[in-house]
Structures are given as C-alpha cells and as structure tokens.
Coordinates of C-alpha atoms in Angstrom, one line a residue:
M1 CA 0.0 0.0 0.0
N2 CA 1.5 3.3 -1.0
T3 CA 1.7 6.4 1.2
A4 CA -1.1 8.2 -0.4
N5 CA -3.5 5.3 0.0
L6 CA -2.4 4.8 3.6
S7 CA -3.1 8.5 4.4
R8 CA -6.5 8.3 2.8
Y9 CA -7.6 5.3 4.8
V10 CA -6.3 6.8 8.0
L11 CA -8.3 10.0 7.4
L12 CA -11.4 8.0 6.4
A13 CA -11.2 6.0 9.6
A14 CA -10.8 9.1 11.7
I15 CA -13.9 10.8 10.0
A16 CA -15.9 7.6 10.6
A17 CA -14.9 7.5 14.3
V18 CA -15.7 11.2 14.8
G19 CA -19.1 10.8 13.1
F20 CA -20.0 7.9 15.3
M21 CA -19.1 9.6 18.5
L22 CA -20.9 12.7 17.3
L23 CA -24.1 10.7 16.8
V24 CA -23.7 9.1 20.3
E25 CA -23.2 12.5 21.8
F26 CA -26.2 14.0 20.2
N27 CA -28.5 11.1 21.4
Q28 CA -27.1 11.5 24.9
F29 CA -27.7 15.2 24.9
K30 CA -31.3 14.7 23.6
N31 CA -32.0 12.0 26.3
E32 CA -30.6 14.3 29.0
Q33 CA -32.9 17.1 27.9
Q34 CA -35.9 14.8 28.0
R35 CA -35.0 13.5 31.5
N36 CA -34.6 17.1 32.8
T37 CA -38.1 17.9 31.5
I38 CA -39.6 14.9 33.3
L39 CA -37.8 15.8 36.5
A40 CA -39.1 19.4 36.3
N41 CA -42.7 18.1 35.9
N42 CA -42.6 15.7 38.8
V43 CA -43.8 16.7 42.3
T44 CA -41.5 15.7 45.2
A45 CA -43.0 13.0 47.3
E46 CA -42.0 10.0 49.3
A47 CA -41.1 7.0 47.2
P48 CA -43.0 3.8 47.9
A49 CA -41.1 1.4 50.1
A50 CA -39.7 -1.8 48.6
T51 CA -41.1 -5.1 49.8
A52 CA -38.8 -6.4 52.6
V53 CA -37.4 -9.9 51.9
P54 CA -35.6 -11.7 54.7
V55 CA -31.8 -12.2 54.2
A56 CA -29.4 -14.4 56.0
L57 CA -25.9 -13.3 56.5
P58 CA -23.4 -15.6 58.3
Q59 CA -21.7 -15.5 61.6
P60 CA -18.6 -13.4 61.4
A61 CA -16.3 -16.3 60.8
A62 CA -18.2 -17.6 57.8
A63 CA -18.1 -16.6 54.2
T64 CA -20.3 -13.8 53.0
V65 CA -23.5 -14.9 51.3
I66 CA -25.3 -12.4 49.0
T67 CA -29.1 -12.8 49.1
P68 CA -31.9 -10.3 48.6
G69 CA -33.1 -8.2 51.4
D70 CA -33.2 -4.7 52.8
V71 CA -31.6 -5.5 56.2
P72 CA -28.9 -8.1 56.8
Q73 CA -29.6 -10.8 59.5
F74 CA -27.6 -13.5 61.1
K75 CA -28.6 -17.1 60.7
N76 CA -30.8 -18.6 63.5
D77 CA -31.7 -15.1 64.7
E78 CA -34.2 -15.7 67.5
S79 CA -34.5 -12.2 68.8
A80 CA -36.4 -10.3 66.1
T81 CA -37.6 -7.0 67.4
A82 CA -41.3 -6.4 67.2
A83 CA -42.4 -4.1 64.4
F84 CA -43.0 -0.5 65.2
T85 CA -46.2 1.1 63.8
P86 CA -46.0 4.8 64.8
A87 CA -45.6 7.2 62.0
S88 CA -41.9 8.1 61.6
S89 CA -40.6 11.7 62.0
V90 CA -37.5 13.3 60.6
V91 CA -34.7 15.2 62.3
R92 CA -32.9 17.9 60.4
V93 CA -29.1 18.4 61.0
T94 CA -27.1 21.2 59.4
S95 CA -23.5 22.1 59.4
D96 CA -21.5 24.5 57.2
V97 CA -21.2 21.9 54.5
L98 CA -24.0 19.4 55.0
D99 CA -27.7 19.5 55.4
L100 CA -29.2 16.2 56.5
S101 CA -32.6 14.7 57.1
I102 CA -32.5 11.6 59.5
D103 CA -35.5 9.4 59.7
L104 CA -36.1 8.4 63.4
Q105 CA -37.5 5.1 62.1
G106 CA -34.2 3.3 61.8
G107 CA -32.0 6.3 62.1
D108 CA -31.3 6.4 58.3
I109 CA -30.1 9.5 56.4
I110 CA -32.8 9.9 53.8
R111 CA -31.7 13.3 52.4
A112 CA -28.3 15.0 52.2
T113 CA -27.7 18.3 50.4
L114 CA -24.4 20.1 50.0
P115 CA -24.8 23.8 50.5
Q116 CA -21.3 24.5 49.1
Y117 CA -22.3 23.0 45.7
L118 CA -25.3 24.2 43.6
A119 CA -27.6 21.9 41.8
R120 CA -27.4 24.3 38.8
L121 CA -25.8 27.7 38.3
D122 CA -29.1 29.3 37.4
T123 CA -30.7 28.2 40.7
P124 CA -28.4 29.7 43.3
D125 CA -30.9 29.0 46.1
Q126 CA -31.0 25.2 45.4
P127 CA -28.0 23.3 46.7
F128 CA -26.9 20.0 45.2
V129 CA -28.9 17.0 46.6
L130 CA -26.8 13.8 47.0
L131 CA -29.2 11.6 49.0
E132 CA -32.9 11.7 48.6
K133 CA -36.1 9.7 48.6
T134 CA -38.5 10.9 45.9
P135 CA -40.5 9.3 43.0
T136 CA -37.6 9.8 40.7
L137 CA -34.7 8.8 42.9
T138 CA -34.2 6.6 46.0
Y139 CA -30.7 7.0 47.4
V140 CA -30.3 6.7 51.2
A141 CA -27.7 5.7 53.8
Q142 CA -28.9 3.1 56.2
S143 CA -27.3 1.6 59.3
G144 CA -28.3 -0.6 62.2
L145 CA -27.7 -3.6 64.4
V146 CA -28.2 -7.3 63.6
G147 CA -27.6 -10.5 65.4
P148 CA -28.7 -11.9 68.8
Q149 CA -29.7 -8.5 70.3
G150 CA -30.0 -6.7 67.0
T151 CA -32.6 -4.0 66.5
D152 CA -33.1 -4.4 62.8
T153 CA -34.9 -7.2 61.0
A154 CA -36.4 -7.7 57.6
T155 CA -39.8 -6.6 59.0
A156 CA -38.9 -4.1 61.7
R157 CA -36.7 -1.1 62.3
P158 CA -36.3 0.6 65.7
L159 CA -38.0 3.9 66.4
F160 CA -35.6 6.3 68.0
S161 CA -36.3 9.4 69.9
A162 CA -34.5 12.7 69.8
A163 CA -34.3 15.7 72.1
A164 CA -35.0 18.2 69.3
S165 CA -36.3 18.2 65.7
T166 CA -33.4 20.4 64.4
Y167 CA -29.7 20.5 65.2
T168 CA -27.4 23.2 63.8
L169 CA -23.6 23.6 64.1
G170 CA -23.1 26.9 65.8
D171 CA -20.8 29.6 64.3
T172 CA -18.2 29.0 67.1
D173 CA -18.6 25.3 67.4
E174 CA -16.2 22.8 65.8
Q175 CA -18.4 19.7 66.3
L176 CA -22.1 18.8 66.5
H177 CA -23.4 15.7 68.2
V178 CA -26.9 14.4 67.4
D179 CA -28.1 11.6 69.7
L180 CA -30.9 9.3 68.8
V181 CA -32.0 7.1 71.7
F182 CA -33.8 3.7 71.8
E183 CA -34.8 1.9 74.9
Q184 CA -34.3 -1.7 73.6
A185 CA -35.2 -3.6 76.7
P186 CA -35.3 -3.1 80.5
G187 CA -31.8 -2.0 81.4
V188 CA -30.6 -1.7 77.8
T189 CA -30.3 1.7 76.2
L190 CA -28.9 2.3 72.7
T191 CA -27.7 5.7 71.6
K192 CA -27.1 6.2 67.9
R193 CA -24.8 9.2 67.6
F194 CA -24.0 11.2 64.5
T195 CA -21.0 13.6 64.8
L196 CA -20.5 16.3 62.3
A197 CA -17.3 18.5 62.2
R198 CA -16.9 21.9 60.7
G199 CA -15.7 21.9 57.1
S200 CA -15.9 18.1 56.9
Y201 CA -18.1 15.9 54.7
Q202 CA -17.2 12.9 56.9
I203 CA -19.9 11.9 59.5
R204 CA -18.9 9.8 62.4
M205 CA -21.7 7.3 63.3
S206 CA -21.5 5.5 66.7
Y207 CA -23.6 3.1 68.6
L208 CA -23.3 3.6 72.4
I209 CA -24.6 0.5 74.2
N210 CA -25.5 0.9 77.9
N211 CA -26.2 -2.6 79.2
Q212 CA -27.4 -2.5 82.7
S213 CA -29.4 -5.7 82.4
N214 CA -28.2 -9.0 83.8
Q215 CA -27.7 -10.6 80.3
L216 CA -24.9 -10.5 77.8
W217 CA -25.7 -8.2 74.9
Q218 CA -24.4 -9.1 71.4
A219 CA -25.0 -7.5 68.0
A220 CA -23.2 -6.5 64.8
L221 CA -23.2 -3.2 63.1
Y222 CA -24.1 -2.9 59.4
G223 CA -24.2 0.0 57.1
Q224 CA -25.4 0.2 53.5
L225 CA -26.1 2.6 50.7
K226 CA -29.4 1.9 49.0
R227 CA -30.0 3.3 45.5
D228 CA -32.1 2.7 42.5
S229 CA -30.7 2.6 39.0
S230 CA -32.0 6.0 37.8
A231 CA -29.6 8.3 35.9
D232 CA -26.9 10.3 37.6
P233 CA -28.4 13.8 38.3
S234 CA -24.9 15.3 38.5
A235 CA -23.9 14.1 35.0
A236 CA -25.9 16.8 33.2
G237 CA -23.9 19.5 31.5
G238 CA -20.9 19.3 29.3
G239 CA -20.3 16.8 26.6
S240 CA -18.6 13.6 27.3
L241 CA -17.1 12.3 24.0
G242 CA -19.9 9.8 24.0
V243 CA -18.7 8.4 27.3
Q244 CA -21.1 8.5 30.3
P245 CA -19.4 9.1 33.7
F246 CA -19.4 5.9 35.8
L247 CA -22.3 5.2 38.1
G248 CA -22.1 2.2 40.4
I249 CA -20.4 0.7 43.5
A250 CA -16.8 0.8 44.4
S251 CA -14.6 -0.8 47.0
T252 CA -11.1 -1.9 47.8
T253 CA -9.9 -5.4 48.1
D254 CA -6.7 -7.3 48.9
E255 CA -6.4 -8.1 45.2
D256 CA -7.6 -4.8 43.7
R257 CA -6.8 -1.4 45.2
F258 CA -9.9 0.0 43.4
Y259 CA -12.7 -2.3 42.4
K260 CA -15.8 -0.8 40.7
E261 CA -18.9 -2.3 39.1
A262 CA -21.8 -0.7 37.4
F263 CA -25.2 -1.2 38.8
K264 CA -26.4 -3.0 35.6
K265 CA -23.8 -5.7 36.2
L266 CA -24.8 -6.4 39.8
P267 CA -27.6 -8.9 39.1
D268 CA -25.3 -11.3 37.4
D269 CA -22.1 -10.5 39.3
P270 CA -22.7 -9.6 43.0
F271 CA -19.7 -8.4 44.9
A272 CA -18.4 -9.9 48.2
T273 CA -15.1 -9.7 50.1
R274 CA -13.7 -9.5 53.6
K275 CA -11.0 -7.0 54.4
N276 CA -9.4 -5.0 57.2
D277 CA -9.4 -1.2 56.9
G278 CA -11.7 -1.1 53.8
W279 CA -14.6 0.8 52.6
I280 CA -17.6 0.6 50.2
A281 CA -19.1 3.4 48.2
V282 CA -21.6 4.4 45.6
I283 CA -19.9 6.8 43.1
Q284 CA -21.3 9.1 40.5
H285 CA -20.1 12.1 38.5
Y286 CA -18.2 14.5 40.9
F287 CA -19.7 13.1 44.1
L288 CA -19.8 9.9 46.2
S289 CA -21.1 8.3 49.4
A290 CA -18.9 5.9 51.2
W291 CA -19.1 3.8 54.4
I292 CA -15.8 3.4 56.2
P293 CA -16.0 1.0 59.1
E294 CA -13.7 1.1 62.1
K295 CA -10.1 0.2 61.4
G296 CA -8.4 -3.0 62.6
V297 CA -11.4 -5.2 62.1
A298 CA -12.1 -7.8 59.5
V299 CA -15.3 -6.6 57.8
D300 CA -17.6 -8.2 55.3
Y301 CA -18.4 -6.0 52.2
S302 CA -21.0 -6.9 49.7
A303 CA -22.9 -5.3 46.8
F304 CA -25.9 -6.8 45.0
Q305 CA -29.3 -5.9 43.5
S306 CA -32.7 -6.7 45.0
N307 CA -36.2 -5.5 44.3
A308 CA -34.9 -3.0 41.8
F309 CA -32.5 -1.5 44.3
N310 CA -28.7 -1.6 44.4
Y311 CA -27.1 -2.2 47.8
A312 CA -23.5 -1.4 48.9
R313 CA -23.1 -2.9 52.4
F314 CA -20.7 -3.7 55.1
T315 CA -21.3 -5.9 58.1
M316 CA -19.0 -5.9 61.1
P317 CA -18.3 -8.8 63.5
L318 CA -20.4 -9.3 66.7
I319 CA -19.6 -7.1 69.6
A320 CA -20.3 -8.3 73.1
V321 CA -21.2 -6.0 76.0
Q322 CA -21.1 -7.6 79.5
P323 CA -24.0 -7.1 82.0
G324 CA -23.6 -3.9 83.9
S325 CA -21.1 -2.3 81.4
E326 CA -21.0 -0.1 78.3
G327 CA -19.7 -0.6 74.8
I328 CA -19.3 1.4 71.5
I329 CA -19.3 0.6 67.8
N330 CA -18.0 3.1 65.3
A331 CA -18.1 3.8 61.6
S332 CA -17.8 6.8 59.3
L333 CA -19.9 7.9 56.4
Y334 CA -18.6 10.3 53.7
L335 CA -21.2 12.3 51.8
G336 CA -19.6 14.8 49.5
P337 CA -17.4 15.7 46.5
K338 CA -14.7 13.5 45.0
D339 CA -11.9 15.7 46.4
Q340 CA -9.0 13.3 46.0
Y341 CA -6.7 15.2 48.4
S342 CA -9.3 14.9 51.1
L343 CA -10.3 11.4 50.4
E344 CA -6.8 10.1 50.6
T345 CA -6.7 11.2 54.3
I346 CA -9.9 9.3 55.1
A347 CA -9.2 5.8 53.9
E348 CA -6.6 4.1 51.9
N349 CA -7.4 4.0 48.1
L350 CA -10.6 6.0 48.6
D351 CA -9.0 8.8 46.5
L352 CA -9.0 6.4 43.5
S353 CA -12.7 7.0 43.2
V354 CA -11.6 10.0 41.1
D355 CA -11.1 7.7 38.2
Y356 CA -8.9 8.9 35.4
G357 CA -9.1 5.5 33.5
W358 CA -6.1 3.7 32.1
L359 CA -4.2 7.0 31.4
W360 CA -4.2 7.9 35.1
W361 CA -0.4 7.9 35.1
I362 CA -0.6 10.9 32.7
A363 CA -3.7 12.4 34.1
Q364 CA -2.6 12.5 37.8
P365 CA 0.5 14.7 37.1
L366 CA -1.7 16.9 34.8
F367 CA -4.1 17.5 37.7
W368 CA -1.3 18.3 40.1
V369 CA 0.1 20.9 37.7
L370 CA -3.4 22.3 37.1
T371 CA -4.0 22.6 40.8
F372 CA -0.6 24.2 41.3
L373 CA -1.4 26.8 38.5
Y374 CA -4.8 27.5 40.1
G375 CA -3.0 28.4 43.3
I376 CA -1.1 31.0 41.3
F377 CA -3.8 32.4 39.1
G378 CA -6.9 31.8 41.3
N379 CA -8.9 30.9 38.1
W380 CA -9.3 27.5 36.6
G381 CA -9.5 28.9 33.1
F382 CA -6.2 30.6 33.3
A383 CA -4.8 27.5 35.0
I384 CA -5.9 25.5 31.9
I385 CA -4.2 28.1 29.6
G386 CA -1.0 27.8 31.7
L387 CA -1.2 24.0 31.5
T388 CA -1.6 24.2 27.7
V389 CA 1.5 26.4 27.4
L390 CA 3.5 23.9 29.6
V391 CA 2.3 20.9 27.6
K392 CA 3.1 22.7 24.3
A393 CA 6.6 23.5 25.6
L394 CA 7.1 19.9 26.6
F395 CA 6.2 18.7 23.1
F396 CA 8.0 21.6 21.3
P397 CA 10.7 19.4 19.7
L398 CA 8.1 16.9 18.4
S399 CA 5.8 19.7 17.1
A400 CA 8.8 21.4 15.4
A401 CA 9.7 18.2 13.6
S402 CA 6.1 17.8 12.5
Y403 CA 5.8 21.4 11.2
R404 CA 9.1 21.2 9.4
S405 CA 7.9 18.1 7.6
M406 CA 4.7 20.0 6.7
A407 CA 6.6 23.1 5.6
N408 CA 8.9 20.9 3.3
M409 CA 5.8 19.3 1.9
R410 CA 4.4 22.7 1.2
R411 CA 7.8 23.7 -0.4
V412 CA 7.7 20.9 -2.9
Q413 CA 4.0 21.2 -3.7
P414 CA 4.7 22.8 -7.1
K415 CA 6.9 19.8 -8.0
L416 CA 4.1 17.4 -7.0
V417 CA 1.6 19.3 -9.2
E418 CA 4.1 18.9 -12.0
L419 CA 4.4 15.2 -11.5
K420 CA 0.7 14.8 -11.5
E421 CA 0.4 16.7 -14.8
R422 CA 3.2 14.5 -16.2
Y423 CA 1.9 11.1 -15.2
G424 CA -1.8 11.8 -15.3
D425 CA -3.9 8.7 -14.3
D426 CA -0.9 6.4 -14.1
K427 CA -1.1 6.0 -10.3
Q428 CA 1.8 3.5 -10.1
K429 CA 4.3 5.8 -11.9
M430 CA 2.9 8.8 -10.0
S431 CA 3.5 7.0 -6.7
Q432 CA 7.0 6.0 -7.6
A433 CA 7.9 9.5 -8.7
M434 CA 6.5 10.9 -5.5
M435 CA 8.6 8.6 -3.4
E436 CA 11.7 9.4 -5.4
L437 CA 11.0 13.1 -4.9
Y438 CA 10.5 12.6 -1.1
R439 CA 13.8 10.7 -1.0
K440 CA 15.7 13.3 -2.9
E441 CA 14.3 16.2 -0.8
K442 CA 14.8 14.2 2.4
I443 CA 11.1 14.5 3.3
N444 CA 9.1 12.0 5.4
P445 CA 5.5 12.3 4.2
L446 CA 4.3 10.7 7.5
G447 CA 6.6 12.9 9.6
G448 CA 3.7 15.3 10.4
C449 CA 1.4 12.6 11.7
L450 CA 3.6 10.7 14.3
P451 CA 4.2 13.7 16.6
I452 CA 0.5 14.5 16.7
L453 CA -0.4 10.9 17.5
I454 CA 2.1 10.9 20.4
Q455 CA 0.4 13.9 21.8
M456 CA -3.1 12.3 21.7
P457 CA -2.7 10.4 25.0
V458 CA -2.1 13.7 26.7
F459 CA -5.2 15.2 25.2
I460 CA -7.3 12.2 26.3
A461 CA -5.8 12.2 29.8
L462 CA -6.6 15.9 30.1
Y463 CA -10.1 15.2 28.9
W464 CA -10.6 12.9 31.8
V465 CA -9.1 15.3 34.3
L466 CA -11.5 18.0 33.2
L467 CA -14.4 15.5 33.2
E468 CA -13.7 14.0 36.6
S469 CA -12.4 16.9 38.7
V470 CA -15.1 18.3 40.9
E471 CA -13.0 21.4 41.3
L472 CA -13.9 22.5 37.7
R473 CA -17.7 22.0 38.3
H474 CA -19.3 25.4 38.0
A475 CA -15.9 27.0 37.9
P476 CA -16.0 30.3 36.0
F477 CA -13.5 31.6 33.5
I478 CA -14.2 35.1 32.1
G479 CA -17.2 36.9 30.6
Y480 CA -20.1 34.6 29.9
I481 CA -18.2 31.3 30.7
H482 CA -19.6 30.5 34.1
D483 CA -18.9 26.8 34.1
L484 CA -15.8 25.2 32.6
S485 CA -17.2 21.8 33.0
A486 CA -20.3 22.5 30.9
M487 CA -20.5 23.2 27.2
D488 CA -20.2 26.8 25.9
P489 CA -23.8 28.1 26.0
Y490 CA -23.3 30.4 23.0
F491 CA -20.9 28.1 21.1
I492 CA -18.4 30.9 20.7
M493 CA -15.3 29.0 21.7
P494 CA -16.1 26.0 19.5
L495 CA -16.5 28.4 16.6
I496 CA -13.1 30.0 17.4
M497 CA -11.6 26.5 17.6
G498 CA -13.0 25.7 14.2
A499 CA -11.7 28.9 12.7
S500 CA -8.3 28.3 14.2
M501 CA -8.3 24.8 12.8
F502 CA -9.3 26.1 9.4
F503 CA -6.5 28.7 9.4
Q504 CA -4.0 26.1 10.6
Q505 CA -5.0 23.9 7.7
K506 CA -4.2 26.6 5.3
L507 CA -0.6 26.5 6.5
N508 CA -0.4 22.9 5.5
P509 CA 0.2 21.7 2.0
P510 CA -3.0 20.5 0.2
P511 CA -3.1 16.7 -0.2
P512 CA -2.4 15.6 -3.8
D513 CA -5.3 13.2 -3.7
P514 CA -8.7 14.9 -4.5
M515 CA -10.6 12.8 -2.0
Q516 CA -8.1 13.6 0.8
A517 CA -8.4 17.3 -0.1
K518 CA -12.2 17.2 0.3
I519 CA -11.9 15.4 3.6
M520 CA -9.5 17.9 4.9
Q521 CA -11.7 20.8 3.9
W522 CA -14.6 19.3 6.0
M523 CA -12.5 18.5 9.0
P524 CA -12.8 21.9 10.7
V525 CA -16.5 21.8 10.2
V526 CA -16.9 18.3 11.6
F527 CA -14.7 19.0 14.6
T528 CA -16.5 22.3 15.3
V529 CA -19.9 20.5 15.4
F530 CA -18.3 17.8 17.6
F531 CA -16.8 20.3 20.0
L532 CA -20.1 22.1 20.5
W533 CA -20.9 19.6 23.3
F534 CA -17.5 19.4 24.8
P535 CA -16.8 21.0 28.3
A536 CA -15.8 24.6 27.8
G537 CA -12.5 23.9 29.7
L538 CA -11.5 21.3 27.1
V539 CA -12.4 23.6 24.2
L540 CA -10.4 26.3 25.8
Y541 CA -7.4 23.9 26.0
W542 CA -7.8 23.1 22.3
V543 CA -8.2 26.7 21.2
V544 CA -5.1 27.8 23.0
N545 CA -3.2 24.8 21.7
N546 CA -4.3 25.7 18.2
L547 CA -3.2 29.3 18.5
L548 CA 0.2 28.2 19.8
S549 CA 0.5 25.7 17.1
I550 CA -0.4 28.2 14.4
T551 CA 2.3 30.6 15.7
Q552 CA 4.9 27.9 15.9
Q553 CA 4.0 26.5 12.4
W554 CA 4.0 29.9 10.8
V555 CA 7.4 30.8 12.1
I556 CA 8.9 27.4 11.0
T557 CA 7.2 27.5 7.6
R558 CA 8.4 31.1 7.0
N559 CA 12.0 30.3 7.9
I560 CA 12.1 27.2 5.6
E561 CA 10.6 29.2 2.7
R562 CA 13.1 32.0 3.2
A563 CA 16.0 29.4 3.3
A564 CA 14.6 27.8 0.1
A565 CA 14.3 31.2 -1.6
G566 CA 17.9 32.2 -0.8
A567 CA 19.3 28.9 -1.9

C-alpha cells in the first residue's frame, strides 16, 4: 500500500470515528434534555417502600452470602424486634457543608444536600442534593444492628427518639453531636450518635450501648447505601465524548486497590469480600457516598441488587457487652465531593474513586500541575491556559519536527503538481515519482502525523481530568463562561476553535489526492460541530493549543521558505 492510500484510509477511519461519536453525543444530549423535563414536571414526594425480603448473613467467621433483602440478618436469629407502627418523623441536621434529614424510624439518612455546591448555576438557592427519597430517585444511607440482640430485621426497624427536631452547628462550634435514643429492653439503652465536624463531609456514626441488664448483649453493626438505577443527576452539563461518567459501586480489596462495578452488572455479578481497613461506596459524577468501618477489624463487604434497588453494604463482627457495662461501635460515612486530596486522608485508596481511567499515570501529574497553577492564578480557566503552554513547551521538539515536515511538503508542492500533470492517471508511476522526490528532498510524508499521534494520550488524559475533577464543576472563567465543566452556552469558543483549525489547515500543503483534499476541507466543520458539546474547559485547551501551534508552524514555515528562496 503506497503512502497516499495509507493516508487516505487513516483519514477516512478518523472521520468515521468522529461521526459515530458525534451521533452518540447528540443522542445522549437529547435524552438528558428529556430527562430534565420529566424531573421538572414531577412533584417531590415519598417513594413507595420496597417489599422487605428476609436475608441471611453468616456468623462473622463464615463466608459472606449475597441474598436479597433490605436488612442483613444472622442465621438462627431468635430475637427479632417487634415491628413499630408509629408514623416516623424526621430530624434535620445542618453544618456549614452538610444539610441532613434523618428518619427516626431506623435512624437512616434519607436526604443529604451540599450547601457549598449548587444543583445548577441558574438556581443559586438550590444546593446539590446527593441523597434523597423521591418518586424519581431513591438513594439513602442506612445503618443498624443485627444479630442476637440486633434491633433491625427484615420486618422491623427501631423507632428512635431525639431531644430536638433540628440541630445546627453553631458559628463558634467545631463539632455537632446528634443523639438518637432507643430503649431496647429493660436496662438496655442504645444511643445512635451522629457527629459532624466543621468543614468536613465525613460523618462519624457511633452506637453507644449501655447494658445495665443481667444478660450478655451481642450484635453486629451494618451500614449500607441503597440506591435505585436511575440516571446520575450530577452528570448533566458538558459533553462527554460519547462516554457516560461511571455510576455504580466501588470498594477496595486485597487483590484490587480500586474495584468498581456498574449497577447494571450487579444482578449477574454480585460483589463480596472480607477486608481489614476497607470501605464501600456508591460513586457518580463528581460526588460519592462511602461507608468506612472502624479500622483494625475484618469486615464483610457486599454489593448486590434486590427488588430494583442496588445495595452497597458492610457488616462488622459481633460485639459483646457484658452485663452492667457499656460498649461502643464506630463507623464513618462520607457524603460529598470527589476531592482526591481529602479522600486520601480518610481511607486508603478512597481517592482512587476519582477515576482517570487507564491513562491515570498521565492524568494525575496533569491534575497536580493544574492545581498548582490554580493556586497561582486563582482561576481554573487561566490555569488551563497555563497548563496548555507547559504541555506545548514539553512537546515543542516533536511539534517542530512535524511542522518542518509539513513546511517541506508545502515547499515541494509545485513539483508534486508537475508530477501529477506529467503522469496523469498512471497511479503506479505517480507514486514511484513521489517517493523518489521525497527521498531526494529528504522528506518523510508521515513525519507530520507521528508527533500528533504521540500527543493524543495527553489530550485524552486531560479530557478525563476536566471531566472527573469536581474542582472545575461550576468553575467560572471570564465573561459569559460561568462553568468550565459544561458546554459553551453560546458556542463561541467551538467556533473560534473551528476557525483556528481552518487557518492552521491553510498553513499545511494541500493533499495531492482529491478525496483527501475534500476530507481535509470538511475536518474543521466536523470538529466544530463535535466540540459544541465538549466541556468549555477542554475547548479552551484546544483553542489555546491551536493558537500556539499556528504561531509555531507559521514561524517554521516562513523560515524554511526563506531558506529555500535564498538557496
């Protein structure tokens, strides 16, 4: 296959790939718009409860068994708590970064909003909702006790009492304690305590057991995240190259530092492991919820689907509290953004939930540099520009080689036209003459392609950095760009990108093959349409990169043409 045919096939393959991804992107955008319309027309209300199905979990020494159910139970449990019928009430708990609603029936967190993050920029009075229980989304954090003296069964949840209906972290307070109390039996009092700290998305959940009875008290703590399979509400916004951000469960195992599995795979492939110092989470675009049990204990982790709900669960071993004594069981719950520098301080490998894919080894340094530049400029848009300049400087030698090759191709363009006129339709002789000309002029016709291909992994890695980094969510640039993670609302930057691509194309020699020439003429148009749905931050990177490339290519081309004219 000669060089001209090879170039033609490469270009055709690239156009086909771009067209396919553009079609996927358009369908995704249309579906998202339809979903937002449905959400806007729905009235918030309590979602119907799922039918409870008994589940048997083993004694702590046994292997984990994944079976359907809303509450885990131990085998041969003979102390099921009687069902509570009073209507449940809700306690509201607010700190500077969290606004929680806790159902006294079970002590579950049924709503969690993040005041520091908006649901949408055009609704500044509506914070982002992470956990909720509505007709369109069920996503709650549950916890309780199972086992011999457990309070939770498949048919019953304890009804706690609280001293107040609202709790607020004071302006001068560093911590807020919320105690839910349950009188389990004569002489046995259980206190479920939630502790919130200023500036922290990590909630400490503790069970304080006061056993003043004359019997041994035993139970095991469990915690789980219960979510349906509805779409990720935080994924709306910028384009995603036809790739949806991941939505599913994640954990860490002894074999895999970061294990993840989409909800749709759980019915056929439930997850189960036992690990010390682990965690289990539900992750979505920009945000996550994660249970982190007490360290130093072998804990069973599982994830499965039951009754149209997905469960991410941990179950700790039994704890025994002697008669006349007290005990405590601890775990933590993280509800907040995927801030990798904060997550790495909470639990090992939890920061890997900021998933940059297989190019993480490129993306991670890019994010570090981007964060460093943000500390200098105080604006993520200018940080992206600075990063673009640094990446361009890093690849300067490769780019220079590419542009020299293109400039030389442009220089011999008249000779190629002459060869075409001489050999006409004799493609074999034309190809042989072209290769001889390239050899004589010391030109590599593919020299302009290889450096660009080498830079593509950096572009893809940066794409994932901009897509995954919550720091860029709703981050403004200048003027009308109020969110670098969303598409340009007026399509100005994509049009500038297309114009710069068209101008840069004029600096390149026209392909000798007519089909290639037509394809190249349409490339700026195709890429402009494609980039309409890209995050504005990524389009900004591409625009700046194009402008720097045009400057570099123009200088190199001019120097080569001057040298040729003076020869």
